[in-house]
PDB file of C-alpha atoms in Angstrom:
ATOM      1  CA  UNK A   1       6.881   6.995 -17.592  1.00  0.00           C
ATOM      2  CA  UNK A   2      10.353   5.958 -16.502  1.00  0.00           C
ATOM      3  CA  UNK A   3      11.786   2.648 -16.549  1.00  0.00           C
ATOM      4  CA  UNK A   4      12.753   2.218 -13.110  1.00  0.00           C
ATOM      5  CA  UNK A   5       8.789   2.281 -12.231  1.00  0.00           C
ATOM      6  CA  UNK A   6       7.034  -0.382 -14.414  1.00  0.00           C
ATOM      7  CA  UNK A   7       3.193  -0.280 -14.602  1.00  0.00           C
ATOM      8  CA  UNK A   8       0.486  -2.434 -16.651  1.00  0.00           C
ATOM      9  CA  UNK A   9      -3.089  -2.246 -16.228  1.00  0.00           C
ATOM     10  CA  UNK A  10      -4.636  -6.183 -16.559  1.00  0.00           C
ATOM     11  CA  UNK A  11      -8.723  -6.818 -15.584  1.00  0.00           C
ATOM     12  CA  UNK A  12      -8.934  -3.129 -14.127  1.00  0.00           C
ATOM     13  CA  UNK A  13      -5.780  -3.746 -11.768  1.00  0.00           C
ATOM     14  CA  UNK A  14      -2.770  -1.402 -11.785  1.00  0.00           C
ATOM     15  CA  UNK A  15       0.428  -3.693 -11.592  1.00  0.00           C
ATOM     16  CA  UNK A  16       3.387  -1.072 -10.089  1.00  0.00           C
ATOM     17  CA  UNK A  17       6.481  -2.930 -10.292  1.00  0.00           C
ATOM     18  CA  UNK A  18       9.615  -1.252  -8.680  1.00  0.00           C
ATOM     19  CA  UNK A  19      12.131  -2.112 -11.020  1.00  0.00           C
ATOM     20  CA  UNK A  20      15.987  -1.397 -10.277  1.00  0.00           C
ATOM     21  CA  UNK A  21      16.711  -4.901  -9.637  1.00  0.00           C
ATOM     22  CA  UNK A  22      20.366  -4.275  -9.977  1.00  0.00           C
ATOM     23  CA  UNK A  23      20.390  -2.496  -6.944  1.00  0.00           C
ATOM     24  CA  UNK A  24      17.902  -4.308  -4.423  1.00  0.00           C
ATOM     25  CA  UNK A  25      14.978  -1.819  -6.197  1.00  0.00           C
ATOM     26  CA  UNK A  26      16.932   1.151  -4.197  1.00  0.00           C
ATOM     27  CA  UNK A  27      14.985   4.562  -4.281  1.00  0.00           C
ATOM     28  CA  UNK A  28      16.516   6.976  -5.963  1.00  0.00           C
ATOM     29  CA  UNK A  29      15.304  10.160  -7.508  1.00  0.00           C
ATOM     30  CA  UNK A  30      14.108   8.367 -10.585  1.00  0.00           C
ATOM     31  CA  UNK A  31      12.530   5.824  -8.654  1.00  0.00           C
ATOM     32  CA  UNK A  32      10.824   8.295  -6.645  1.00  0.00           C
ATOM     33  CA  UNK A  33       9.203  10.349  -9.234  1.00  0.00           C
ATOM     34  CA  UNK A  34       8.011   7.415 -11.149  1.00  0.00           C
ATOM     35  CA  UNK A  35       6.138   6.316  -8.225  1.00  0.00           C
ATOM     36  CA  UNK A  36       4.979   9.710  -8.081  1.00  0.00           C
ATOM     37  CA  UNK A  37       3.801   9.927 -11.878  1.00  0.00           C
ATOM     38  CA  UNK A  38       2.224   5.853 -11.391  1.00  0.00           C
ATOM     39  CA  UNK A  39       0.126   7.181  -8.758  1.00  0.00           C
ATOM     40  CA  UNK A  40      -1.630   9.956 -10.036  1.00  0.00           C
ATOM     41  CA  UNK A  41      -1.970   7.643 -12.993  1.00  0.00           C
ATOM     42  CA  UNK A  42      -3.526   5.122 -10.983  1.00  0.00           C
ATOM     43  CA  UNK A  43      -5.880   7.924  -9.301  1.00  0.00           C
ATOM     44  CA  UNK A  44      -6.931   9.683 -12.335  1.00  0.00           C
ATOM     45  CA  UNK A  45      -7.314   6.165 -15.028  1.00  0.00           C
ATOM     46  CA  UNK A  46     -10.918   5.127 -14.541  1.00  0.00           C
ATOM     47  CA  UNK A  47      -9.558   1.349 -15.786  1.00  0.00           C
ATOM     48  CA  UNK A  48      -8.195   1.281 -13.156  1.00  0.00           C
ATOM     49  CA  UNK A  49     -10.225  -0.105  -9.819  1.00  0.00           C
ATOM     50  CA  UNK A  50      -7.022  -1.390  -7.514  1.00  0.00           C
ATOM     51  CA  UNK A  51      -3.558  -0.981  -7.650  1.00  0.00           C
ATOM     52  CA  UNK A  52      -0.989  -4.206  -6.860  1.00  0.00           C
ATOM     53  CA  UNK A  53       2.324  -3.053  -5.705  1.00  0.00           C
ATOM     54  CA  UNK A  54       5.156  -5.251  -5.757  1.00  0.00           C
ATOM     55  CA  UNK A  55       8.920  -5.523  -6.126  1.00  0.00           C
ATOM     56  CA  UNK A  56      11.056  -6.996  -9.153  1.00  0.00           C
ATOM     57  CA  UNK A  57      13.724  -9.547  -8.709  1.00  0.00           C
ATOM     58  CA  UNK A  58      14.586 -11.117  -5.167  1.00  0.00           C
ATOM     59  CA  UNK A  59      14.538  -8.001  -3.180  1.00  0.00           C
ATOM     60  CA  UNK A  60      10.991  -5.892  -2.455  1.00  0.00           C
ATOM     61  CA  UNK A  61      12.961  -2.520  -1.564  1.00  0.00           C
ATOM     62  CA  UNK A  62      15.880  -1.908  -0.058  1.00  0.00           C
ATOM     63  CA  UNK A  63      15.019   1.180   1.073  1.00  0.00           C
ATOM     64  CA  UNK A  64      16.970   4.907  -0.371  1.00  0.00           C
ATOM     65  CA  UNK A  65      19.942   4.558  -2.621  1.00  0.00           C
ATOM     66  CA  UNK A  66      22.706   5.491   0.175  1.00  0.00           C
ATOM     67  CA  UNK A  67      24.955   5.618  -2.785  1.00  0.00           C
ATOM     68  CA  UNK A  68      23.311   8.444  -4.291  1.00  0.00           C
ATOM     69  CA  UNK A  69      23.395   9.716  -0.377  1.00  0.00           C
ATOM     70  CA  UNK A  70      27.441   9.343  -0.029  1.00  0.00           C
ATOM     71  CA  UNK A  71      28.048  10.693  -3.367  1.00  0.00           C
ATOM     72  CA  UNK A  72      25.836  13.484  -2.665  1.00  0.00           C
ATOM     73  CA  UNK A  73      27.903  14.738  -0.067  1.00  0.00           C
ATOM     74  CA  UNK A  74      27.267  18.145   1.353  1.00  0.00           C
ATOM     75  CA  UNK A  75      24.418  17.861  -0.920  1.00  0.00           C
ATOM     76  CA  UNK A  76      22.642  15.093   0.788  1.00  0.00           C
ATOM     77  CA  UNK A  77      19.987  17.091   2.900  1.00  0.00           C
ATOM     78  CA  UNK A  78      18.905  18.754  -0.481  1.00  0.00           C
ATOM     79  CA  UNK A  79      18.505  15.299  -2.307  1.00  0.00           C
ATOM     80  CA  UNK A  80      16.738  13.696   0.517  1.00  0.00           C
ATOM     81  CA  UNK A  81      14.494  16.823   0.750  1.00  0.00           C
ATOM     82  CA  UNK A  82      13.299  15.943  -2.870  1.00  0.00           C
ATOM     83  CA  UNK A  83      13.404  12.515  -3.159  1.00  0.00           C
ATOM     84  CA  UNK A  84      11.225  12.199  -0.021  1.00  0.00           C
ATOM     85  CA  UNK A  85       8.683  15.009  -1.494  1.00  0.00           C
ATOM     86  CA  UNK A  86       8.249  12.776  -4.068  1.00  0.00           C
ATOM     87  CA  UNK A  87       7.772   9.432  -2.444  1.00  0.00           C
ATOM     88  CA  UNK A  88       5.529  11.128   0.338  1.00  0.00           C
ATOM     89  CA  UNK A  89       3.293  12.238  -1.801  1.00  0.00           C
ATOM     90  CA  UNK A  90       3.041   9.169  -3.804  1.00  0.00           C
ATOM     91  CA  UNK A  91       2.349   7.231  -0.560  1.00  0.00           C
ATOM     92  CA  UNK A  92       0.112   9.600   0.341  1.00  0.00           C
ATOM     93  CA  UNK A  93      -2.219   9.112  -3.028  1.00  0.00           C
ATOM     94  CA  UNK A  94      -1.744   5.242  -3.108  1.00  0.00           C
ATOM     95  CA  UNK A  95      -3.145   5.742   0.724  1.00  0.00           C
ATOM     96  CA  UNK A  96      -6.043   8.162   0.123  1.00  0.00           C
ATOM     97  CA  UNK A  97      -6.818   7.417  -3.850  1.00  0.00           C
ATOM     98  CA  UNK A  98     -10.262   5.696  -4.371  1.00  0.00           C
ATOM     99  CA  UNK A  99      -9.008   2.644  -5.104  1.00  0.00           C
ATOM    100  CA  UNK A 100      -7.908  -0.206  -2.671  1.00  0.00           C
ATOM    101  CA  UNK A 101      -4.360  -0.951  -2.522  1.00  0.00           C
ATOM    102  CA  UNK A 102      -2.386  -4.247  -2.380  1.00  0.00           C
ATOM    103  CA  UNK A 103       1.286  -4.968  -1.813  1.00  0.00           C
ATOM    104  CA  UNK A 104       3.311  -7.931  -2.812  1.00  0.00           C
ATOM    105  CA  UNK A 105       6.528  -8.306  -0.704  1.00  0.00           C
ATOM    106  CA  UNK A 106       9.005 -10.423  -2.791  1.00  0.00           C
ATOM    107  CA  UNK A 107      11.951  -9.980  -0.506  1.00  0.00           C
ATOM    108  CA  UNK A 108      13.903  -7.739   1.476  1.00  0.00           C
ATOM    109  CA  UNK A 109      11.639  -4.696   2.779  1.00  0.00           C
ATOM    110  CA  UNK A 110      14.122  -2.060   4.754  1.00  0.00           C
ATOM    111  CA  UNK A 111      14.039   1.395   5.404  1.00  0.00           C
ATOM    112  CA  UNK A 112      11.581   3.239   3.061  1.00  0.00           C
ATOM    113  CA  UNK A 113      10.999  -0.228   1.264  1.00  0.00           C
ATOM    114  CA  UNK A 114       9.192  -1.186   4.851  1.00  0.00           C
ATOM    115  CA  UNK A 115       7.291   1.884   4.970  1.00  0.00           C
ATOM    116  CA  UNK A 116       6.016   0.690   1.495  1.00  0.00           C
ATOM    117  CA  UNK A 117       5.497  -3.134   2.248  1.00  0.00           C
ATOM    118  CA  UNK A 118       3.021  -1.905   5.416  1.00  0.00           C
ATOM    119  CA  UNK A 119       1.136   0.322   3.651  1.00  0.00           C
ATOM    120  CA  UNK A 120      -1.162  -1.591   1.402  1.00  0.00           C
ATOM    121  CA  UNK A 121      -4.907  -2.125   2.587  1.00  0.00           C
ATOM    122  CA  UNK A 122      -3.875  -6.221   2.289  1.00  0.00           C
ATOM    123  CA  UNK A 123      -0.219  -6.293   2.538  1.00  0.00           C
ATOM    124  CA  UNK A 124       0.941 -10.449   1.245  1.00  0.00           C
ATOM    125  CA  UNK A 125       4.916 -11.041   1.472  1.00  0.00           C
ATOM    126  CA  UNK A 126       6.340 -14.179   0.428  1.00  0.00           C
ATOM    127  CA  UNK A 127       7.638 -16.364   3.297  1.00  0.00           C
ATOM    128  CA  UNK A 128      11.293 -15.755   2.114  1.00  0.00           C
ATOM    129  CA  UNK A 129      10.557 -12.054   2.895  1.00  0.00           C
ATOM    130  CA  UNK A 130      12.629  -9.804   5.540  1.00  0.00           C
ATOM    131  CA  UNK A 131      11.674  -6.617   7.400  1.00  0.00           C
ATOM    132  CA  UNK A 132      13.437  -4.255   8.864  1.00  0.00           C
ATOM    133  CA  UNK A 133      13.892  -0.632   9.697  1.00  0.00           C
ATOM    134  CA  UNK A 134      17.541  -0.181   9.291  1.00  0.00           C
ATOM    135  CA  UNK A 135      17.567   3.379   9.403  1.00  0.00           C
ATOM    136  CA  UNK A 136      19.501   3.569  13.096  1.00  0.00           C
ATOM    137  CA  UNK A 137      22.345   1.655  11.358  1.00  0.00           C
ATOM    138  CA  UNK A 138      23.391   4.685   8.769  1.00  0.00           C
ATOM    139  CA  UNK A 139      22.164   6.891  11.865  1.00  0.00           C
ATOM    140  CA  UNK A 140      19.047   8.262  10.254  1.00  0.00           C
ATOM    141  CA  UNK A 141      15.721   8.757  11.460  1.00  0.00           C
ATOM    142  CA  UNK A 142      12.353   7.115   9.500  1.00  0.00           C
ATOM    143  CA  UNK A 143      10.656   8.244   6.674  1.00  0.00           C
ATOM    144  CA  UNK A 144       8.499   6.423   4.031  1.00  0.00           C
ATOM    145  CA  UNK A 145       5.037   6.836   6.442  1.00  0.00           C
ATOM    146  CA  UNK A 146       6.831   4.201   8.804  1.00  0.00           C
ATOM    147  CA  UNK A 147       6.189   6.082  12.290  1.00  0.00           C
ATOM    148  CA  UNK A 148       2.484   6.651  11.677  1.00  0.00           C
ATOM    149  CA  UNK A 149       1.829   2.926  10.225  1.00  0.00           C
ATOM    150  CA  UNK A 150       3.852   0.957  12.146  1.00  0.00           C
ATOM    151  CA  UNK A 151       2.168   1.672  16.125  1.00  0.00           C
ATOM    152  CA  UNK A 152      -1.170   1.765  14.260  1.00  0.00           C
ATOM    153  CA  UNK A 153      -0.127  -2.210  13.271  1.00  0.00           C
ATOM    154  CA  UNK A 154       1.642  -3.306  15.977  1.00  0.00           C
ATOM    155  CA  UNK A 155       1.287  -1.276  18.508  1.00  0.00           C
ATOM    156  CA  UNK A 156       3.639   1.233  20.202  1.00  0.00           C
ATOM    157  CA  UNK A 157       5.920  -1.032  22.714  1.00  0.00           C
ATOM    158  CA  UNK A 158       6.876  -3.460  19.418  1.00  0.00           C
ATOM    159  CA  UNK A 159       7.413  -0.018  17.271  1.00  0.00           C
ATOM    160  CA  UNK A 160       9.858   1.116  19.700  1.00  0.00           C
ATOM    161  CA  UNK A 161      11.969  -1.859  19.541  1.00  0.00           C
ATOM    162  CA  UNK A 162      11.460  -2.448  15.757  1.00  0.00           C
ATOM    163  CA  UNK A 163      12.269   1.139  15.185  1.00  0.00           C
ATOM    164  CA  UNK A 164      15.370   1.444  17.623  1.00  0.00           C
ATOM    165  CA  UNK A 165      16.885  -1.384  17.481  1.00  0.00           C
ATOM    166  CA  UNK A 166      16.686  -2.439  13.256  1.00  0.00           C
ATOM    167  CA  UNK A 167      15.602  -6.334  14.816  1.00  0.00           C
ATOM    168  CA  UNK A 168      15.069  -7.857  10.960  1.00  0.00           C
ATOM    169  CA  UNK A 169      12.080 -10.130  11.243  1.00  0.00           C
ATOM    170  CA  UNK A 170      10.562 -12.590   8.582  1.00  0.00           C
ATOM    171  CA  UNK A 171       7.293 -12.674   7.297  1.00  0.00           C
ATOM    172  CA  UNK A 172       6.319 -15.119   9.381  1.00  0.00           C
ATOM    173  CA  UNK A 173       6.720 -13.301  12.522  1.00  0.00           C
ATOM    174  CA  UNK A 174       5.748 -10.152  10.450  1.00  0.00           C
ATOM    175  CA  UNK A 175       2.516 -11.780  10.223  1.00  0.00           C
ATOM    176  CA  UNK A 176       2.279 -12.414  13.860  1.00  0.00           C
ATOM    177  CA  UNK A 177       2.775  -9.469  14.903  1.00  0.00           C
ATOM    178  CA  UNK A 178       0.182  -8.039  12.417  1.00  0.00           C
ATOM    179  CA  UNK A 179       3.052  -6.086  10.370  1.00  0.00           C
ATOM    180  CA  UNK A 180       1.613  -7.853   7.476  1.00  0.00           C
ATOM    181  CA  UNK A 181      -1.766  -9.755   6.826  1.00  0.00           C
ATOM    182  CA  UNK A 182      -0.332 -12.987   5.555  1.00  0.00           C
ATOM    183  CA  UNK A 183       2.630 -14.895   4.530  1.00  0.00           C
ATOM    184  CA  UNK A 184       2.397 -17.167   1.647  1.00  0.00           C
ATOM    185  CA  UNK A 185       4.741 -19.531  -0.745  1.00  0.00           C
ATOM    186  CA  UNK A 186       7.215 -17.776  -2.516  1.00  0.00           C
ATOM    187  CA  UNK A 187       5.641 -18.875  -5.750  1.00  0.00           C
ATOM    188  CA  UNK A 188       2.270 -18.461  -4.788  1.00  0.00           C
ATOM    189  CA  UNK A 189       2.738 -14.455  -3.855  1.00  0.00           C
ATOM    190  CA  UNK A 190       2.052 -13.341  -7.089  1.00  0.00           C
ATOM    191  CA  UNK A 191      -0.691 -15.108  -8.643  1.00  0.00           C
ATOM    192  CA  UNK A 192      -2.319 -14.555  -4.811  1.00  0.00           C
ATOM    193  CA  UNK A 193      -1.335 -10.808  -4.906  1.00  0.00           C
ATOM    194  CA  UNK A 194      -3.307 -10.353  -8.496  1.00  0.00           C
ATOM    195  CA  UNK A 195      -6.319 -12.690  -7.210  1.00  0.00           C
ATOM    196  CA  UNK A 196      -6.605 -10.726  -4.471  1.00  0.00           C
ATOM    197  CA  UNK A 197      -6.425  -7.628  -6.425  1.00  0.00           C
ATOM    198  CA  UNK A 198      -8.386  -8.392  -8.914  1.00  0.00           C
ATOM    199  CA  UNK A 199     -11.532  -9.323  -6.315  1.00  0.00           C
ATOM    200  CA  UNK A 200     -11.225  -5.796  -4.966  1.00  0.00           C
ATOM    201  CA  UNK A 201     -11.614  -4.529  -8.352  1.00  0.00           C
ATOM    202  CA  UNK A 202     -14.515  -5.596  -9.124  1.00  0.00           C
ATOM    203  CA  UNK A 203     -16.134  -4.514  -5.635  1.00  0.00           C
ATOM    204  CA  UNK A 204     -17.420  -0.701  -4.698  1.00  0.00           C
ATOM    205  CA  UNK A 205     -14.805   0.955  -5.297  1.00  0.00           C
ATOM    206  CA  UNK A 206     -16.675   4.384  -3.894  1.00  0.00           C
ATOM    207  CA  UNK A 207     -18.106   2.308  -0.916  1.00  0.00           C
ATOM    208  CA  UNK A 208     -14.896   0.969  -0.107  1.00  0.00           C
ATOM    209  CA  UNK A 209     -13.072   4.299  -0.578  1.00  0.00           C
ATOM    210  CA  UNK A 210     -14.951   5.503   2.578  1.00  0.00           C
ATOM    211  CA  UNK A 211     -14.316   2.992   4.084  1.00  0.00           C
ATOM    212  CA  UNK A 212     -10.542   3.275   4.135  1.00  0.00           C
ATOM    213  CA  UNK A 213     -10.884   6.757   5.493  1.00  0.00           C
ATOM    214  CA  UNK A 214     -13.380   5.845   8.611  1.00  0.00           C
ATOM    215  CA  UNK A 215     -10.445   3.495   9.510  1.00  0.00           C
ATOM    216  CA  UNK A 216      -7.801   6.006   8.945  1.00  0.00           C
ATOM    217  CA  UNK A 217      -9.505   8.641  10.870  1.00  0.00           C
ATOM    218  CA  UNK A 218     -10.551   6.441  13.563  1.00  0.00           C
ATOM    219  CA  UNK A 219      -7.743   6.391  15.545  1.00  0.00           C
ATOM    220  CA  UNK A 220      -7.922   9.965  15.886  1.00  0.00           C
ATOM    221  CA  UNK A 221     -11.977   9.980  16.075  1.00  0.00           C
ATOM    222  CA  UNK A 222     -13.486   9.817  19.819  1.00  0.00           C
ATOM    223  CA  UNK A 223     -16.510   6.951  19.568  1.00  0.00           C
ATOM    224  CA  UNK A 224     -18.941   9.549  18.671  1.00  0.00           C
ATOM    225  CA  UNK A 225     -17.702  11.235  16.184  1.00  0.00           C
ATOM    226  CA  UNK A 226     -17.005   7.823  14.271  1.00  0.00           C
ATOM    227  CA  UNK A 227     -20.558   6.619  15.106  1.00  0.00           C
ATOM    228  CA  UNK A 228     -21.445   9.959  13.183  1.00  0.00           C
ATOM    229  CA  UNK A 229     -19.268   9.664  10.428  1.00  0.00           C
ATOM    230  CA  UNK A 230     -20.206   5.972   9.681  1.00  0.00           C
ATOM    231  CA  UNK A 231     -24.079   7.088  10.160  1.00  0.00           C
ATOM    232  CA  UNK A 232     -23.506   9.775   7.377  1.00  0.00           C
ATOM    233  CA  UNK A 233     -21.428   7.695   5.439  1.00  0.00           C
ATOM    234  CA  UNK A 234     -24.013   4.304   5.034  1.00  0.00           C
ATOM    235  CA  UNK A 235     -27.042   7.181   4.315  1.00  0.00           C
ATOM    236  CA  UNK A 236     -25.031   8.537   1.659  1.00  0.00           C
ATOM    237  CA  UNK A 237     -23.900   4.710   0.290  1.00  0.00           C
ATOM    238  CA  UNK A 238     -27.171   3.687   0.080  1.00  0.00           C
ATOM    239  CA  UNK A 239     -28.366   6.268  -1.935  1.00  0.00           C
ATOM    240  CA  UNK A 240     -25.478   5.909  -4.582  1.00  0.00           C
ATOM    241  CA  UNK A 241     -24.861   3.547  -7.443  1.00  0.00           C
ATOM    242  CA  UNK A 242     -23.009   0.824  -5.734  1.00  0.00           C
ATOM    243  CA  UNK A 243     -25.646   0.710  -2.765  1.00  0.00           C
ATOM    244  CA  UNK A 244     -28.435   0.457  -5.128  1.00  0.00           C
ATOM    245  CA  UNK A 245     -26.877  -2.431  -7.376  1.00  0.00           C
ATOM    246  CA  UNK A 246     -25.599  -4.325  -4.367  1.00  0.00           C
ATOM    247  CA  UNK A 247     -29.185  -4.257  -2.784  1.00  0.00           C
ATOM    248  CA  UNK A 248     -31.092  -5.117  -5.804  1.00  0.00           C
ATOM    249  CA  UNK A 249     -28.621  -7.701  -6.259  1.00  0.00           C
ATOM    250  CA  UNK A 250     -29.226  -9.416  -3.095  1.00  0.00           C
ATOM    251  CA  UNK A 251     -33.324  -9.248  -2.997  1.00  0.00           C
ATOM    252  CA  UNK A 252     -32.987 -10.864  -6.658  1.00  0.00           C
ATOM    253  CA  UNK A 253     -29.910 -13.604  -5.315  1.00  0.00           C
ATOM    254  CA  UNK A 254     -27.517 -12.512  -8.023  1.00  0.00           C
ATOM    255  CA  UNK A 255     -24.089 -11.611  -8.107  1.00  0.00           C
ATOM    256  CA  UNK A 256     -24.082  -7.293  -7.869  1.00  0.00           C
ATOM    257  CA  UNK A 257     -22.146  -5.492 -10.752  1.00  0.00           C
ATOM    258  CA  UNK A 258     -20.086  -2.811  -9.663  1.00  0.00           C
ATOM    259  CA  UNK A 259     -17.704  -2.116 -11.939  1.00  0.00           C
ATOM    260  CA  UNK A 260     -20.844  -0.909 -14.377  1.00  0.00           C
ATOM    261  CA  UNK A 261     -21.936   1.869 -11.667  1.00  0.00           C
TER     262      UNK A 261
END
């Protein structure tokens, strides 16, 4: 596991801590492939029941290393080409994996780093916190999942102008807008971010696994078809494990166990 990608399982919670503070926690290719490797880690550990994503030092993510871009050179379209293939399809695990995912913005969030601050289930920055595109300013175009999250959360109007015009915005008005679900104290974020975490761990994991794909897929669904899917998918829940337990649990008036099904 590289360096610049720290992880530590604590009470069945992945902790993924982006960690090239020296440089704003810039993605390079190291970066990029540790995510990568912490993913399928996350996906494939059965400790692990929800995965906490957060930055180290005062910025969140800064977004690609344009260093590595300039120095690149001619080169550049062929390093992009692989450092996104790698942070794609870590996104795309952290998005689809069985587990519920939480992000902890500590600070800056631009360019891919934004892409990464939206994309947890409960997204939490610290009030300190900035967003912002940024990619117009180098005159590049968006990558990091940023064009299919951000009109989902804020709607297409306010992604036009966030994405065109790099308008930086704090988490306060990140949370207005519904970019993020809450703000809180800068010293709070973490021990919130791990609470929060930590709840979701202990909760049906499978159960709540569906249900982050019914809301991915309903944007795309017409009414019926989600009526269907959700109509399949509580017949199949309540036939399972979790559904069982978390029943039983209620008839008797005790807390339900679901980390033991």
């Amino acid at each position: 596991m590289t360096e610049a990608v720290g992880v530590e399982v604590r009470d069945r919670v992945a902790i993924l801590t982006l960690s090239r503070e020296h440089a704003g926690n810039a993605i390079d290719q190291e970066m990029a492939d540790g995510l990568l490797e912490a993913a399928q880690t996350c996906e494939t550990d059965e400790r692990v029941r929800a995965v906490l994503l957060t930055g180290q030092g005062r910025s969140f993510c800064v977004g690609g290393d344009v260093k590595a871009f300039a120095a690149a050179g001619s080169g550049a379209p062929e390093l992009v080409r692989k450092l996104t293939g790698s942070l794609h399809a870590a996104m795309a695990l952290l998005a689809r994996m069985d587990k519920p995912l939480v992000t902890a913005v500590n600070g800056a969030a631009a360019g891919a780093g934004f892409g990464l601050a939206i994309l947890g289930d409960v997204a939490l920055a610290a009030r300190s916190a900035k967003f912002a595109m940024a990619y117009g300013a180098i005159g590049l175009t968006p990558d990091a999942g940023a064009t299919w999250l951000l009109p989902r959360l804020v709607g297409f109007r306010m992604a036009q102008e966030l994405a065109l015009t790099g308008t930086r915005i704090d988490a306060t008005e990140a949370e207005r807008i519904g970019l993020i679900t809450r703000a809180v104290d800068d010293e709070s974020l973490l021990v919130e971010a791990r609470s929060l975490a930590t709840k979701l761990a202990h909760s049906p994991r499978r159960a709540f696994a569906h249900t982050r794909a019914l809301l991915h897929q309903s944007s795309s669904n017409d009414f019926e078809t989600q009526l269907a899917l959700e109509a399949a998918g509580i017949a199949y829940a309540i036939g399972q494990p979790e559904g069982q337990e978390g029943i039983s649990a209620f008839v008797a008036r005790r807390p339900p166990d679901f980390t033991q099904v």
